Amino acid sequence: MTRSLAEDSVAAEKLLTEGEMTVEGRIVQASNATLRCDIELGGVRAKCVYKPIAGERPLWDFPDGTLAGREVASYLVSQAMGLRVVPPTVHRDGPYGPGMVQLWIEPDPEVDLVALSRANDPAVRRVAVFDAVVNNADRKIGHLLPVPGGHVHGCDHGVTFSTDYKLRTVLWQWRGKPLKPLALQALAKVRAELDGTLAERLTGHITPTEVEATRHRVDLMLKHKVHPYPPEDWPAVPWPPM
């Protein structure tokens, strides 16, 4: 069976990095400039999402011009954990300047996203573990991308890696519950990588202080072996939740 680009990270990253992009149009629901594009390299074609830094809306709690890098950093952590939550993502120049380019994932239209977000689904639970590591401040229902076969990807990881605890998500059904063995293995794997080459790769996209805060979050989860609780001084659920 031929592997999809979403499963073949090496091929996908090469296509996203070197391919020629043609903008199809803008995703108008997004708060930042988010463009759907065709991308082609050597006869291989796919759809991708392109978010130019020039189109990022300023935020009060994240430095200007850093959201694209945080998306790439989220992908690097997802890969290091072995969870494949974030689709292949790169940082490159594009038609409107440098930005984030991510492989387009077409979600399964048969899946009820609201029901999925509330379910005790192992694939969604892995997303919740990943979100806790990257300190995702905006996990909406519509950011879940289930595909045929049961795997669940996630998108929109621009507001991540804050040094303050800002986990804001619709996936609180496992709060305080023991982490599964697979989750603990993923955490141990990324923790080891954070003492190696992953830290160096991340510092190209987030600050050394934010890398250290990521280590601390992983250490806490490995120590207590439970899913985190909502923050006490920060909204626990994004608005709108969809």
Short mmCIF file of C-alpha atoms in Angstrom, two decimals:
data_model
loop_
_atom_site.label_atom_id
_atom_site.label_comp_id
_atom_site.label_asym_id
_atom_site.label_seq_id
_atom_site.Cartn_x
_atom_site.Cartn_y
_atom_site.Cartn_z
CA MET A 1 0.00 0.00 0.00
CA THR A 2 1.33 3.43 -0.92
CA ARG A 3 1.87 5.71 2.04
CA SER A 4 0.08 9.04 1.99
CA LEU A 5 2.07 12.25 2.18
CA ALA A 6 0.68 12.79 5.68
CA GLU A 7 2.41 9.55 6.71
CA ASP A 8 5.62 10.15 4.73
CA SER A 9 7.08 13.17 6.48
CA VAL A 10 10.31 13.21 4.46
CA ALA A 11 8.51 13.35 1.11
CA ALA A 12 5.96 15.82 2.42
CA GLU A 13 8.56 18.18 3.85
CA LYS A 14 10.50 18.13 0.56
CA LEU A 15 7.36 18.95 -1.41
CA LEU A 16 6.34 21.72 1.00
CA THR A 17 9.84 23.21 1.09
CA GLU A 18 10.77 23.07 -2.59
CA GLY A 19 7.44 22.87 -4.43
CA GLU A 20 5.91 25.66 -6.49
CA MET A 21 2.85 27.12 -4.78
CA THR A 22 -0.19 28.53 -6.54
CA VAL A 23 -2.73 30.31 -4.35
CA GLU A 24 -6.32 29.06 -4.80
CA GLY A 25 -8.00 31.36 -2.34
CA ARG A 26 -8.32 32.54 1.24
CA ILE A 27 -9.99 30.68 4.10
CA VAL A 28 -12.15 33.55 5.29
CA GLN A 29 -13.12 32.02 8.66
CA ALA A 30 -9.51 32.26 9.88
CA SER A 31 -8.51 35.27 12.00
CA ASN A 32 -5.09 35.44 10.33
CA ALA A 33 -4.37 35.34 6.60
CA THR A 34 -4.77 31.67 5.72
CA LEU A 35 -4.43 30.68 2.07
CA ARG A 36 -5.22 27.36 0.44
CA CYS A 37 -2.72 26.53 -2.29
CA ASP A 38 -1.76 23.93 -4.85
CA ILE A 39 1.84 22.79 -4.54
CA GLU A 40 3.80 20.78 -7.10
CA LEU A 41 7.29 19.31 -7.32
CA GLY A 42 8.52 16.82 -9.89
CA GLY A 43 5.05 15.66 -10.81
CA VAL A 44 3.93 15.28 -7.18
CA ARG A 45 1.01 17.56 -6.36
CA ALA A 46 -0.94 18.26 -3.22
CA LYS A 47 -2.95 20.92 -1.44
CA CYS A 48 -1.43 22.97 1.34
CA VAL A 49 -2.17 25.80 3.76
CA TYR A 50 0.04 28.88 3.60
CA LYS A 51 0.02 31.43 6.42
CA PRO A 52 2.32 34.37 5.60
CA ILE A 53 3.81 36.21 8.56
CA ALA A 54 2.69 39.47 6.94
CA GLY A 55 -0.91 38.38 7.46
CA GLU A 56 -0.66 37.63 11.18
CA ARG A 57 -2.97 39.63 13.40
CA PRO A 58 -1.13 41.20 16.38
CA LEU A 59 -1.92 39.58 19.75
CA TRP A 60 -1.45 41.09 23.19
CA ASP A 61 0.09 37.96 24.69
CA PHE A 62 2.32 36.66 21.87
CA PRO A 63 5.14 38.59 20.14
CA ASP A 64 4.32 39.88 16.66
CA GLY A 65 5.47 37.77 13.75
CA THR A 66 6.00 34.55 15.73
CA LEU A 67 2.87 32.52 14.99
CA ALA A 68 4.23 30.80 11.87
CA GLY A 69 7.31 29.68 13.78
CA ARG A 70 5.14 28.30 16.57
CA GLU A 71 3.22 26.24 14.03
CA VAL A 72 6.49 24.72 12.81
CA ALA A 73 7.70 24.14 16.38
CA SER A 74 4.43 22.33 17.13
CA TYR A 75 5.05 20.03 14.18
CA LEU A 76 8.58 19.27 15.38
CA VAL A 77 7.28 18.32 18.84
CA SER A 78 4.47 16.22 17.36
CA GLN A 79 7.03 14.30 15.31
CA ALA A 80 9.37 13.88 18.27
CA MET A 81 6.50 12.41 20.30
CA GLY A 82 5.67 10.00 17.49
CA LEU A 83 2.01 11.05 17.55
CA ARG A 84 1.63 12.64 14.08
CA VAL A 85 -0.94 15.10 15.42
CA VAL A 86 0.34 18.02 13.34
CA PRO A 87 0.46 17.50 9.56
CA PRO A 88 3.84 18.04 7.86
CA THR A 89 4.73 21.72 8.27
CA VAL A 90 7.64 23.88 7.13
CA HIS A 91 8.76 27.50 7.24
CA ARG A 92 9.54 28.96 3.82
CA ASP A 93 9.13 31.90 1.49
CA GLY A 94 5.91 32.09 -0.49
CA PRO A 95 3.92 34.34 -2.80
CA TYR A 96 3.33 36.84 0.04
CA GLY A 97 6.61 36.46 1.85
CA PRO A 98 7.90 34.00 4.47
CA GLY A 99 5.44 32.00 6.49
CA MET A 100 4.17 28.59 7.48
CA VAL A 101 3.23 25.99 4.86
CA GLN A 102 1.35 22.87 6.00
CA LEU A 103 0.03 19.87 4.13
CA TRP A 104 -3.72 20.13 3.65
CA ILE A 105 -5.68 17.40 5.45
CA GLU A 106 -9.17 16.71 4.15
CA PRO A 107 -11.23 15.58 7.17
CA ASP A 108 -13.67 12.71 6.97
CA PRO A 109 -17.08 14.33 6.32
CA GLU A 110 -18.84 11.41 7.96
CA VAL A 111 -17.41 12.24 11.40
CA ASP A 112 -19.45 14.43 13.76
CA LEU A 113 -16.79 16.78 15.14
CA VAL A 114 -18.81 17.85 18.17
CA ALA A 115 -19.39 14.23 19.19
CA LEU A 116 -15.75 13.40 18.50
CA SER A 117 -14.54 16.24 20.71
CA ARG A 118 -16.57 14.84 23.61
CA ALA A 119 -15.78 11.18 23.06
CA ASN A 120 -13.39 8.94 24.95
CA ASP A 121 -11.49 8.35 21.72
CA PRO A 122 -7.82 7.25 21.96
CA ALA A 123 -6.85 9.33 18.91
CA VAL A 124 -8.40 12.47 20.40
CA ARG A 125 -6.82 11.69 23.75
CA ARG A 126 -3.41 11.74 22.07
CA VAL A 127 -4.24 15.23 20.78
CA ALA A 128 -4.98 16.29 24.36
CA VAL A 129 -1.58 15.01 25.51
CA PHE A 130 0.16 16.84 22.68
CA ASP A 131 -1.73 20.06 23.49
CA ALA A 132 -0.56 19.91 27.09
CA VAL A 133 3.06 19.64 25.96
CA VAL A 134 2.92 22.61 23.57
CA ASN A 135 0.62 24.60 25.90
CA ASN A 136 -1.99 25.09 23.19
CA ALA A 137 -4.12 28.13 23.96
CA ASP A 138 -6.69 27.51 21.22
CA ARG A 139 -7.86 23.91 20.68
CA LYS A 140 -11.27 24.40 19.08
CA ILE A 141 -13.57 21.64 17.86
CA GLY A 142 -12.99 22.68 14.26
CA HIS A 143 -9.24 22.25 14.71
CA LEU A 144 -9.69 18.47 14.89
CA LEU A 145 -9.12 16.75 11.54
CA PRO A 146 -10.25 13.11 11.66
CA VAL A 147 -9.34 11.03 8.60
CA PRO A 148 -10.60 7.65 7.40
CA GLY A 149 -9.05 4.89 9.48
CA GLY A 150 -9.47 6.66 12.80
CA HIS A 151 -6.39 8.88 13.01
CA VAL A 152 -6.98 12.46 14.16
CA HIS A 153 -4.79 15.35 13.09
CA GLY A 154 -4.93 18.85 14.53
CA CYS A 155 -4.39 22.24 12.93
CA ASP A 156 -3.91 25.90 13.95
CA HIS A 157 -1.05 25.83 16.45
CA GLY A 158 0.05 29.46 16.30
CA VAL A 159 -0.70 30.29 19.94
CA THR A 160 1.48 27.71 21.62
CA PHE A 161 4.62 27.47 23.79
CA SER A 162 3.87 30.41 26.08
CA THR A 163 5.93 30.37 29.26
CA ASP A 164 2.68 31.01 31.17
CA TYR A 165 0.20 28.16 31.60
CA LYS A 166 -2.43 28.94 28.94
CA LEU A 167 -3.88 25.57 28.01
CA ARG A 168 -7.30 26.34 26.55
CA THR A 169 -9.13 23.48 24.91
CA VAL A 170 -12.43 21.68 24.36
CA LEU A 171 -10.72 18.40 25.38
CA TRP A 172 -10.97 18.43 29.18
CA GLN A 173 -12.73 15.05 29.54
CA TRP A 174 -9.49 13.42 30.77
CA ARG A 175 -8.44 16.08 33.28
CA GLY A 176 -6.81 14.48 36.30
CA LYS A 177 -7.04 10.98 34.80
CA PRO A 178 -3.96 8.73 34.54
CA LEU A 179 -1.96 9.01 31.36
CA LYS A 180 -1.98 5.92 29.17
CA PRO A 181 1.27 3.96 28.63
CA LEU A 182 1.49 5.21 25.03
CA ALA A 183 1.29 8.79 26.25
CA LEU A 184 4.00 8.23 28.83
CA GLN A 185 6.21 6.68 26.16
CA ALA A 186 5.64 9.70 23.90
CA LEU A 187 6.46 12.07 26.76
CA ALA A 188 9.66 10.19 27.62
CA LYS A 189 10.67 10.23 23.98
CA VAL A 190 10.17 13.98 23.53
CA ARG A 191 11.87 14.70 26.86
CA ALA A 192 14.99 12.90 25.69
CA GLU A 193 14.86 14.79 22.39
CA LEU A 194 14.57 18.09 24.26
CA ASP A 195 18.01 17.42 25.70
CA GLY A 196 19.33 16.79 22.20
CA THR A 197 18.84 18.04 18.66
CA LEU A 198 15.16 18.94 19.08
CA ALA A 199 16.00 21.83 21.40
CA GLU A 200 18.33 23.29 18.79
CA ARG A 201 15.72 22.95 16.06
CA LEU A 202 13.05 24.55 18.23
CA THR A 203 15.16 27.59 19.05
CA GLY A 204 14.94 28.52 15.39
CA HIS A 205 11.22 29.11 15.97
CA ILE A 206 10.66 29.81 19.68
CA THR A 207 12.83 31.30 22.41
CA PRO A 208 15.23 29.31 24.63
CA THR A 209 13.02 30.26 27.59
CA GLU A 210 10.02 28.74 25.84
CA VAL A 211 12.00 25.58 25.11
CA GLU A 212 12.89 25.33 28.81
CA ALA A 213 9.22 25.84 29.75
CA THR A 214 8.34 22.94 27.42
CA ARG A 215 10.85 20.73 29.25
CA HIS A 216 9.23 21.72 32.53
CA ARG A 217 5.72 20.85 31.32
CA VAL A 218 6.90 17.44 30.14
CA ASP A 219 8.70 16.83 33.44
CA LEU A 220 5.52 17.63 35.38
CA MET A 221 3.46 15.22 33.31
CA LEU A 222 6.05 12.47 33.68
CA LYS A 223 6.21 13.08 37.42
CA HIS A 224 2.47 13.12 38.13
CA LYS A 225 1.41 10.80 35.27
CA VAL A 226 -1.98 12.46 34.85
CA HIS A 227 -3.65 14.72 32.34
CA PRO A 228 -3.42 18.35 33.51
CA TYR A 229 -6.24 20.33 35.07
CA PRO A 230 -7.56 23.59 33.62
CA PRO A 231 -5.71 26.76 34.67
CA GLU A 232 -7.30 28.64 37.55
CA ASP A 233 -6.65 32.15 36.21
CA TRP A 234 -7.20 31.66 32.47
CA PRO A 235 -10.32 30.74 30.43
CA ALA A 236 -10.35 26.97 30.12
CA VAL A 237 -12.25 26.77 26.82
CA PRO A 238 -11.60 28.85 23.68
CA TRP A 239 -14.31 31.11 22.32
CA PRO A 240 -16.02 30.30 20.12
CA PRO A 241 -15.43 26.62 20.93
CA MET A 242 -16.14 25.55 17.35
#
